[in-house]
Amino acid sequence: MAFGKIYSYPGNFRVQRAQVVAAINGLEVEVPADFQMEQTKTPDFLSKFPMGKIPAFEGADGFCIAEGAAIAMYLAGSGPKAQQLLGAPTDIQKRARITEWICFAETELNPQVLPAFVMCVLKYMPFNEQTYNNANNNLERALKRIDKAVDGGSKKFLVGDELTMADIMVAGPLFFGQGFLIDSKMREAAPGAIKYLDNLAAMPEFKSVFGEVKKCDTRVAAP
C-alpha cells in the first residue's frame, strides 16, 4: 500500500526532491499522472488544502500537508533513514546546519530560478529586466557559497559524510536551473559546486527521479 500521494504538475522539482526522500526511506509515494490544475479549485481539494496550492501531499492515513519543503521533511522523518536525513535528535548543531541549508534552498535558490523560468521559458509573466538580472547575480552568489561549503568540490556532501536533506533540497532547484539559467559561464565561476552537483546527480537515488540533468550552454534570454 502506498504511503501517500503527491498532487502536482509533471516535472516539478519540489516534488522530485520529495520522491528522492521517499526512495531513500523506502516509502511508496504516488504522483498521479492525470492530475489537473483545475482540481485545486474543487471543494474536495480545498477541504484538505485550504490554500489550493501544489505540491500537496495526502497520506494513506488521511494526513494532509502542503508546501514542498514541508512534504519532503515529513517524508524524511517517516522512515528508517530519518536520522541520516535530518540528523540525530541529540545532535542539535547538525540538525541546525541541515535546516540552514534547507532554508537556503527555499530563500536563496527557488526565488532565483522560478521567476526567470516563468518570465523567459513559460512566458506567463511580463519580462522584467531588473528581476532577471537580480536572479542571475543572486544565483551566482549562491553557487559560490556552495562552492566554499564543499571546499572546491573536495567534499561530497554539505553536512557531514552522508547524504542529508541539505543536499536533496539544494540539488532540486539547481538541477532545474541548469537547464535554462545556470550556463557555462556561471558554472565556470563555481567549479566545486558543479562537481558537487554532478556527483549527486550520478547517485542512483537522484538519477532514478531526475534522470539525466540537462545543462544549458547559454542562459535563456529575454523573450
Short mmCIF file of C-alpha atoms in Angstrom, two decimals, residues 12-177:
data_model
loop_
_atom_site.label_atom_id
_atom_site.label_comp_id
_atom_site.label_asym_id
_atom_site.label_seq_id
_atom_site.Cartn_x
_atom_site.Cartn_y
_atom_site.Cartn_z
CA ASN A 12 8.06 19.81 -10.51
CA PHE A 13 11.48 19.75 -8.82
CA ARG A 14 9.83 20.33 -5.44
CA VAL A 15 8.03 17.02 -5.92
CA GLN A 16 11.13 15.31 -7.28
CA ARG A 17 13.01 16.20 -4.10
CA ALA A 18 10.28 14.50 -2.08
CA GLN A 19 10.45 11.47 -4.36
CA VAL A 20 14.19 11.15 -3.69
CA VAL A 21 13.50 11.28 0.04
CA ALA A 22 10.76 8.67 -0.27
CA ALA A 23 13.05 6.36 -2.23
CA ILE A 24 15.79 6.63 0.39
CA ASN A 25 13.29 5.89 3.15
CA GLY A 26 11.68 3.02 1.30
CA LEU A 27 8.29 4.75 1.10
CA GLU A 28 5.95 4.24 -1.83
CA VAL A 29 4.60 7.63 -2.84
CA GLU A 30 2.32 8.03 -5.84
CA VAL A 31 2.32 11.08 -8.12
CA PRO A 32 -0.91 10.79 -10.15
CA ALA A 33 -0.17 11.41 -13.81
CA ASP A 34 -3.73 12.51 -14.54
CA PHE A 35 -3.79 15.39 -12.05
CA GLN A 36 -5.21 18.61 -13.50
CA MET A 37 -4.66 22.07 -12.06
CA GLU A 38 -8.42 22.66 -12.10
CA GLN A 39 -8.67 20.16 -9.26
CA THR A 40 -7.04 22.64 -6.90
CA LYS A 41 -10.24 24.69 -7.04
CA THR A 42 -12.63 21.89 -6.15
CA PRO A 43 -14.33 21.79 -2.74
CA ASP A 44 -12.76 18.39 -2.00
CA PHE A 45 -9.22 19.62 -2.66
CA LEU A 46 -9.75 22.87 -0.75
CA SER A 47 -11.16 20.97 2.23
CA LYS A 48 -7.79 19.22 2.51
CA PHE A 49 -5.54 22.03 1.28
CA PRO A 50 -7.21 25.39 2.03
CA MET A 51 -4.68 27.47 0.06
CA GLY A 52 -5.36 25.46 -3.10
CA LYS A 53 -1.64 25.10 -3.76
CA ILE A 54 0.57 22.35 -5.10
CA PRO A 55 2.54 20.31 -4.37
CA ALA A 56 0.13 18.79 -1.88
CA PHE A 57 0.54 15.51 -0.01
CA GLU A 58 -2.28 13.24 1.10
CA GLY A 59 -1.26 10.31 3.26
CA ALA A 60 -2.91 6.91 3.29
CA ASP A 61 -3.78 7.65 6.93
CA GLY A 62 -5.57 10.87 5.93
CA PHE A 63 -2.79 13.26 6.97
CA CYS A 64 -2.58 16.17 4.51
CA ILE A 65 0.16 18.74 4.17
CA ALA A 66 1.15 21.32 1.56
CA GLU A 67 4.38 23.22 0.74
CA GLY A 68 7.21 21.34 -0.98
CA ALA A 69 9.75 21.65 1.83
CA ALA A 70 7.24 20.52 4.47
CA ILE A 71 6.29 17.47 2.39
CA ALA A 72 9.93 16.47 1.94
CA MET A 73 10.63 16.94 5.65
CA TYR A 74 7.61 14.84 6.60
CA LEU A 75 8.74 12.01 4.34
CA ALA A 76 12.29 12.31 5.69
CA GLY A 77 11.05 11.79 9.23
CA SER A 78 8.72 8.92 8.33
CA GLY A 79 11.18 6.15 7.56
CA PRO A 80 14.28 4.28 8.76
CA LYS A 81 16.73 6.85 7.35
CA ALA A 82 15.26 9.73 9.36
CA GLN A 83 18.37 10.31 11.48
CA GLN A 84 20.64 10.28 8.43
CA LEU A 85 18.45 12.72 6.54
CA LEU A 86 17.56 15.06 9.40
CA GLY A 87 20.32 14.46 11.93
CA ALA A 88 20.09 12.68 15.26
CA PRO A 89 17.73 14.35 17.77
CA THR A 90 20.64 14.77 20.18
CA ASP A 91 22.92 16.40 17.59
CA ILE A 92 21.35 19.84 17.71
CA GLN A 93 24.13 21.55 15.78
CA LYS A 94 23.98 19.11 12.87
CA ARG A 95 20.20 19.41 12.72
CA ALA A 96 20.52 23.18 12.73
CA ARG A 97 23.08 23.08 9.91
CA ILE A 98 20.82 20.87 7.81
CA THR A 99 17.92 23.24 8.47
CA GLU A 100 20.12 26.18 7.49
CA TRP A 101 20.70 24.64 4.05
CA ILE A 102 17.03 23.80 3.67
CA CYS A 103 16.20 27.45 4.32
CA PHE A 104 18.97 28.45 1.90
CA ALA A 105 17.35 26.37 -0.83
CA GLU A 106 13.94 27.90 -0.22
CA THR A 107 15.05 31.52 0.16
CA GLU A 108 18.22 31.81 -1.95
CA LEU A 109 17.70 29.30 -4.77
CA ASN A 110 14.00 28.86 -5.51
CA PRO A 111 13.34 32.63 -5.75
CA GLN A 112 16.07 32.95 -8.40
CA VAL A 113 15.27 30.08 -10.76
CA LEU A 114 11.48 30.27 -10.69
CA PRO A 115 10.91 33.89 -11.84
CA ALA A 116 13.33 33.50 -14.74
CA PHE A 117 11.59 30.29 -15.78
CA VAL A 118 8.14 31.86 -15.60
CA MET A 119 9.21 35.02 -17.47
CA CYS A 120 11.54 33.60 -20.13
CA VAL A 121 10.53 29.97 -20.66
CA LEU A 122 6.83 29.75 -19.87
CA LYS A 123 6.29 33.45 -20.65
CA TYR A 124 3.44 33.62 -18.16
CA MET A 125 4.72 36.92 -16.74
CA PRO A 126 5.94 40.10 -18.45
CA PHE A 127 9.72 40.22 -18.65
CA ASN A 128 11.33 42.42 -16.01
CA GLU A 129 15.00 43.15 -16.65
CA GLN A 130 15.80 44.06 -13.06
CA THR A 131 14.22 40.86 -11.72
CA TYR A 132 16.09 38.83 -14.34
CA ASN A 133 19.45 40.45 -13.58
CA ASN A 134 18.94 40.13 -9.84
CA ALA A 135 18.16 36.44 -10.26
CA ASN A 136 21.38 35.85 -12.16
CA ASN A 137 23.51 37.82 -9.72
CA ASN A 138 21.96 36.17 -6.67
CA LEU A 139 22.29 32.71 -8.19
CA GLU A 140 25.98 33.28 -8.93
CA ARG A 141 26.45 34.37 -5.32
CA ALA A 142 24.63 31.29 -4.05
CA LEU A 143 26.73 28.93 -6.18
CA LYS A 144 29.91 30.47 -4.80
CA ARG A 145 28.56 29.91 -1.28
CA ILE A 146 28.06 26.24 -2.09
CA ASP A 147 31.49 26.07 -3.72
CA LYS A 148 33.03 27.25 -0.48
CA ALA A 149 30.93 24.87 1.62
CA VAL A 150 32.12 21.82 -0.34
CA ASP A 151 35.72 23.08 -0.29
CA GLY A 152 36.02 23.45 -4.04
CA GLY A 153 34.45 20.07 -4.68
CA SER A 154 36.60 18.00 -2.29
CA LYS A 155 33.59 17.32 -0.03
CA LYS A 156 30.77 15.12 -1.30
CA PHE A 157 28.07 16.48 0.98
CA LEU A 158 27.13 19.77 2.59
CA VAL A 159 26.77 18.41 6.12
CA GLY A 160 28.89 15.54 7.39
CA ASP A 161 29.86 12.43 5.46
CA GLU A 162 26.41 11.25 4.39
CA LEU A 163 23.64 12.47 2.16
CA THR A 164 21.18 14.60 4.12
CA MET A 165 18.17 16.78 3.46
CA ALA A 166 20.59 19.66 2.96
CA ASP A 167 21.86 18.09 -0.27
CA ILE A 168 18.45 16.98 -1.51
CA MET A 169 16.81 20.36 -1.01
CA VAL A 170 19.67 22.30 -2.57
CA ALA A 171 20.03 19.96 -5.53
CA GLY A 172 16.40 20.27 -6.68
CA PRO A 173 16.34 23.91 -7.81
CA LEU A 174 19.93 23.75 -9.10
CA PHE A 175 19.30 20.66 -11.24
CA PHE A 176 16.28 22.50 -12.60
CA GLY A 177 18.13 25.80 -13.08
#
